[in-house]
């Protein structure tokens, strides 16, 4: 017998109708509508200054989102991404202030991110833990450690080169180096997810872990690798963030993991794993960030901005429900 | 006899395809009526229409001569249409009574939702007695064996005072004893005047339990027959639309040297106790035994899916260590699990990706190459799918099994272990799976086949090991094998007969 869920509807070619089209491309439609709406309401929205501002903000959380999307596809989450970013970013500032050279600083930050990723991955596979719970714990842990070390105080005296890491203009007035780094990460990870064994293993483990294991995939090793890669991406995001802020801020990037997860899910990733892609997640993060940006331009109270952003996430996942149950 | 159910001229279209066209079904009170057809023939759709889950496009439904053409799930339930599903829908953490009466609990105070447990347990006890079950109403469902869980589904139907009960492949996960018990219950229901619709791929059961049978093929009504006056071959021909001359098209390979030798294998849980056996090249080795006798546990250890407590494994004469599936695959051993959907395939991934999963050698993938490999298997195994990019979940059971096979044919495997290879697969696809086994042994490969269908083992295996309670209790050559001998070994218990395997 066929599985009843799969029996009748899904195997048969559907007529393409407008509702289906809307649902399929809802994220893109919403993004376009948002851009048009905000630019009609406020002339400031499409101004060079604002676009520049936008592109300076997005890469940090965007890079984290790319990592989280890869994790979601593998069927795992990481709530500690924000803390890893803060830890690695602050550590990078500390080393930069101490006078270490740029390659050493960046490499050290990425190694720190990998290390925390390894810790997350190792505990999850070794003790068969739920990633949600474990990373909830490590989130507090990592954040606590960096706050303890810095005593919660900003690390100041950042050398110029560190500030320029993400704030160097490239060609036009609204593109900065961090935008380029983000673009490179997106392209690289899109390629990895679609064209490498590693990427396809992510989908295999996420969609049916047992089938993947019985196909000879070393799922434990794979999951640790994914966490290490995700951790290093979070660290990279942290470095760019601190460079942006021009200070080592151990309490920054709180909730980035959750925000990135929301963006990935808006972009089509499934919480249950096996589904999702990097370009979709990028559209997801753009949607959320443009909303935040637009509301700020409209001069909305920042508290209500937060509420509205939350509302958008709720609406997005409800739309996703309809998309899945077409 | 009273006509309990009459469905006439049922037609159902899904976009682009007829799922049912002009289908008739008439079932009398106190009758067991078989519903036969290959996967995709429309049995499920027809039953969903009866259950009010889908509306039909054309056609009439009469229950007790009352026009019920417009059917809804609520109406179906009110009219006494009960389902016993193949896949169990039970809340494992709740007890037996709560499961049977879920959604229809007796209340002391309906407003506050205070449950009258006394009344609940009393009614449950009555139902369990009718089913001849020894479980208690307070037993937690998760702790019960599969056969008992299935009884609860039946109990649920009885508690609804069902007048028409649909059994959808109820025996796929049951051992022989449990099947006998199930048939007893069906007969009791029958005597109470319940109309029973029985869906199964096992023709033997149809002949054993059914009075009449209706055959569907490709959504069309082929005919209704009196089971007593029809031969098995006639039924098969009706189902597949062509003659299948041989149910088990056994061909012999050249039996060669021993490729796999297992000595004193035990597991940690005590389900496998010091089992020794061997398999030769070009040989189909069967494993018989009741469900839960330890057969699956053995092959899972052999494949590295579960840890080995004790024992040695020799492959091609050399002792090997197998800790993970990867180790086994490197030794040329592969396992086609019983639970295809849960363990064998990633349903949301494409046919091509599933086929290539165990054998992605390049770190950077060449999609065209992978697709070409998948395409090759699609053609050679005749996998019916729109394309190799289709999600595997959209394929029928037989075709899914072929995808699993392709997965392993794609590796350098030499020992193919099949765990219940034809479970839930229709007659036509079964024959194809057997042909593939023949092909494998002809290529000097080895097939190990676990099966609960004795005719299949008798038909295909060169040598049959029989298990009972974790021990190997017998070894029978094809020419000596009979159902009686196998059942004797399978039920007699390990201590009466010494293991004969070398």
Coordinates of N, CA and C in Angstrom, one line a residue, chain A residues 1-15 191 194-198 200-201 203-218 273-275, chain B residues 14-15 17 39 44-45 48 54 86 168-169 300 303 305 325-326 329 337 341-343 345-346 348-349 353 357-358 360-365 367 393-396 407-408 424:
Chain A
X1 N 0.8 -1.2 0.0 CA 0.0 0.0 0.0 C 0.9 1.3 0.0
X2 N 0.4 2.2 -0.7 CA 1.1 3.5 -0.6 C 0.8 4.2 0.6
X3 N 1.7 5.0 1.1 CA 1.4 5.8 2.2 C 0.2 6.8 1.8
X4 N -0.9 6.8 2.6 CA -2.0 7.6 2.1 C -1.7 9.0 1.9
X5 N -0.8 9.5 2.6 CA -0.4 10.9 2.5 C 0.1 11.2 1.1
X6 N 0.8 10.2 0.5 CA 1.5 10.3 -0.7 C 0.7 9.8 -1.9
X7 N -0.4 9.1 -1.5 CA -1.1 8.3 -2.5 C -1.6 9.0 -3.6
X8 N -2.4 10.0 -3.3 CA -3.3 10.5 -4.4 C -2.9 11.8 -5.0
X9 N -2.8 12.8 -4.2 CA -2.6 14.1 -4.7 C -1.2 14.4 -5.3
X10 N -0.2 14.0 -4.5 CA 1.1 14.6 -4.8 C 1.8 14.0 -6.1
X11 N 1.4 12.8 -6.4 CA 2.1 12.1 -7.6 C 1.5 12.6 -8.9
X12 N 0.5 13.4 -8.8 CA -0.2 13.7 -10.1 C 0.1 15.1 -10.5
X13 N 0.3 15.3 -11.7 CA 0.6 16.7 -12.2 C -0.6 17.6 -11.8
X14 N -0.2 18.8 -11.3 CA -1.2 19.7 -10.9 C -1.4 20.8 -12.0
X15 N -2.6 21.3 -12.0 CA -2.7 22.5 -12.8 C -2.1 23.7 -12.1
X191 N 27.0 26.7 -3.4 CA 27.7 25.7 -4.2 C 27.9 24.4 -3.4
X194 N 24.7 22.3 -2.9 CA 24.2 21.7 -4.1 C 25.1 20.8 -4.9
X195 N 26.4 21.1 -4.8 CA 27.3 20.4 -5.7 C 28.4 19.6 -5.0
X196 N 28.3 19.5 -3.7 CA 29.4 18.6 -3.0 C 28.7 17.5 -2.2
X197 N 29.5 16.5 -2.0 CA 29.0 15.4 -1.2 C 28.6 15.9 0.2
X198 N 29.4 16.8 0.8 CA 29.1 17.3 2.1 C 27.7 17.9 2.1
X200 N 25.1 17.4 0.1 CA 24.1 16.4 -0.1 C 23.9 15.5 1.1
X201 N 25.0 15.3 1.8 CA 24.9 14.5 3.1 C 24.0 15.3 4.1
X203 N 21.5 17.2 3.4 CA 20.1 16.9 3.0 C 19.7 15.5 3.4
X204 N 20.6 14.5 3.2 CA 20.3 13.1 3.5 C 20.1 12.9 5.0
X205 N 21.0 13.5 5.8 CA 20.9 13.3 7.3 C 19.6 14.0 7.8
X206 N 19.4 15.2 7.2 CA 18.2 15.9 7.7 C 16.9 15.3 7.3
X207 N 16.8 14.7 6.1 CA 15.5 14.1 5.7 C 15.3 12.7 6.3
X208 N 16.3 11.9 6.5 CA 16.1 10.7 7.2 C 17.4 10.2 7.7
X209 N 17.6 10.5 9.0 CA 18.9 10.2 9.6 C 19.3 8.7 9.5
X210 N 18.3 7.9 9.8 CA 18.5 6.5 9.9 C 18.9 5.9 8.5
X211 N 18.1 6.3 7.5 CA 18.4 5.9 6.2 C 19.8 6.3 5.8
X212 N 20.2 7.5 6.2 CA 21.5 8.0 5.9 C 22.6 7.2 6.5
X213 N 22.4 6.8 7.8 CA 23.3 6.0 8.6 C 23.4 4.7 7.9
X214 N 22.3 4.1 7.5 CA 22.3 2.7 7.0 C 22.8 2.8 5.5
X215 N 23.0 4.0 5.0 CA 23.6 4.1 3.7 C 25.1 4.2 3.8
X216 N 25.6 4.1 5.0 CA 27.1 4.1 5.2 C 27.6 5.5 5.4
X217 N 26.8 6.5 5.6 CA 27.2 7.8 5.9 C 27.6 7.9 7.4
X218 N 28.8 8.4 7.7 CA 29.1 8.6 9.1 C 28.4 9.8 9.6
X273 N 13.9 19.5 9.1 CA 15.1 19.1 8.4 C 14.9 18.6 7.0
X274 N 16.0 18.6 6.2 CA 15.9 18.0 4.9 C 15.5 19.0 3.8
X275 N 14.9 20.1 4.2 CA 14.4 21.1 3.2 C 15.0 22.4 3.5
Chain B
X14 N -8.5 12.7 -10.1 CA -7.6 13.6 -9.6 C -7.0 14.4 -10.8
X15 N -6.5 15.6 -10.6 CA -6.1 16.4 -11.7 C -5.2 15.5 -12.7
X17 N -5.7 12.6 -14.0 CA -5.8 11.1 -14.0 C -7.1 10.6 -13.3
X39 N -0.7 -2.3 -6.1 CA -0.6 -0.9 -5.6 C -1.0 0.1 -6.7
X44 N -7.2 2.1 -2.0 CA -7.2 3.1 -0.9 C -8.2 4.2 -1.2
X45 N -8.2 4.6 -2.5 CA -9.1 5.7 -2.8 C -10.5 5.3 -2.6
X48 N -11.3 5.4 1.0 CA -11.4 6.8 1.5 C -12.7 7.4 1.1
X54 N -12.6 11.5 0.8 CA -12.8 12.1 -0.5 C -14.2 12.1 -0.9
X86 N -3.4 -0.1 8.4 CA -2.2 -0.8 8.3 C -1.1 -0.2 9.2
X168 N -7.2 -2.9 6.5 CA -6.2 -2.6 5.4 C -4.9 -3.3 5.7
X169 N -4.6 -4.4 5.0 CA -3.4 -5.2 5.2 C -3.1 -5.4 6.6
X300 N 21.1 -7.0 11.3 CA 21.5 -5.6 11.6 C 22.9 -5.5 12.2
X303 N 25.4 -6.0 9.5 CA 25.5 -4.8 8.7 C 26.1 -3.6 9.5
X305 N 24.7 -2.0 11.9 CA 23.7 -1.1 12.3 C 23.5 -1.1 13.8
X325 N 27.8 0.7 9.5 CA 27.4 0.3 8.2 C 28.5 0.5 7.2
X326 N 29.2 1.5 7.3 CA 30.3 1.8 6.4 C 31.3 0.6 6.3
X329 N 29.6 -2.1 4.3 CA 29.6 -1.8 2.9 C 31.0 -2.0 2.2
X337 N 16.5 -2.9 4.3 CA 15.7 -3.1 5.6 C 14.3 -3.3 5.3
X341 N 10.5 2.9 4.3 CA 10.2 4.3 4.4 C 11.0 4.9 5.5
X342 N 11.1 4.2 6.6 CA 11.8 4.7 7.8 C 13.3 4.6 7.8
X343 N 13.8 3.5 7.1 CA 15.2 3.3 7.2 C 15.9 3.2 5.9
X345 N 15.0 4.7 2.8 CA 14.9 5.8 1.8 C 14.7 7.1 2.5
X346 N 15.2 8.1 1.8 CA 14.8 9.5 2.2 C 13.7 9.9 1.3
X348 N 11.7 12.4 0.9 CA 11.6 13.7 0.3 C 12.7 14.0 -0.7
X349 N 13.7 13.1 -0.8 CA 14.8 13.3 -1.8 C 14.5 12.5 -3.1
X353 N 19.1 10.9 -6.0 CA 19.9 11.1 -4.8 C 19.9 9.9 -3.9
X357 N 23.2 7.7 -2.8 CA 23.6 8.0 -1.5 C 24.7 7.2 -0.9
X358 N 24.7 5.9 -1.1 CA 25.8 5.1 -0.4 C 27.1 5.2 -1.2
X360 N 28.7 8.1 -3.0 CA 29.2 9.4 -3.6 C 30.7 9.4 -3.3
X361 N 31.4 9.1 -4.4 CA 32.9 9.0 -4.2 C 33.5 10.4 -4.4
X362 N 33.0 11.2 -5.2 CA 33.7 12.5 -5.4 C 33.2 13.5 -4.4
X363 N 34.1 14.3 -3.8 CA 33.7 15.3 -2.9 C 32.9 16.4 -3.6
X364 N 33.4 16.8 -4.8 CA 32.6 17.7 -5.7 C 31.8 16.8 -6.7
X365 N 30.5 17.0 -6.6 CA 29.7 16.1 -7.4 C 29.5 16.5 -8.8
X367 N 26.8 16.2 -11.3 CA 25.4 15.9 -11.3 C 25.0 15.1 -12.5
X393 N 9.1 9.4 -2.3 CA 7.9 9.2 -1.6 C 6.7 9.1 -2.6
X394 N 6.8 9.6 -3.8 CA 5.7 9.5 -4.7 C 5.6 8.2 -5.4
X395 N 6.6 7.3 -5.2 CA 6.6 6.0 -5.9 C 5.8 5.0 -5.1
X396 N 5.3 3.9 -5.8 CA 4.6 2.9 -5.2 C 5.6 2.0 -4.4
X407 N 20.2 1.3 -5.1 CA 21.2 1.9 -4.2 C 22.3 1.0 -3.9
X408 N 22.0 -0.3 -3.7 CA 23.0 -1.2 -3.3 C 23.7 -1.9 -4.5
X424 N 4.3 -5.7 1.7 CA 3.5 -4.6 1.1 C 3.7 -4.4 -0.4

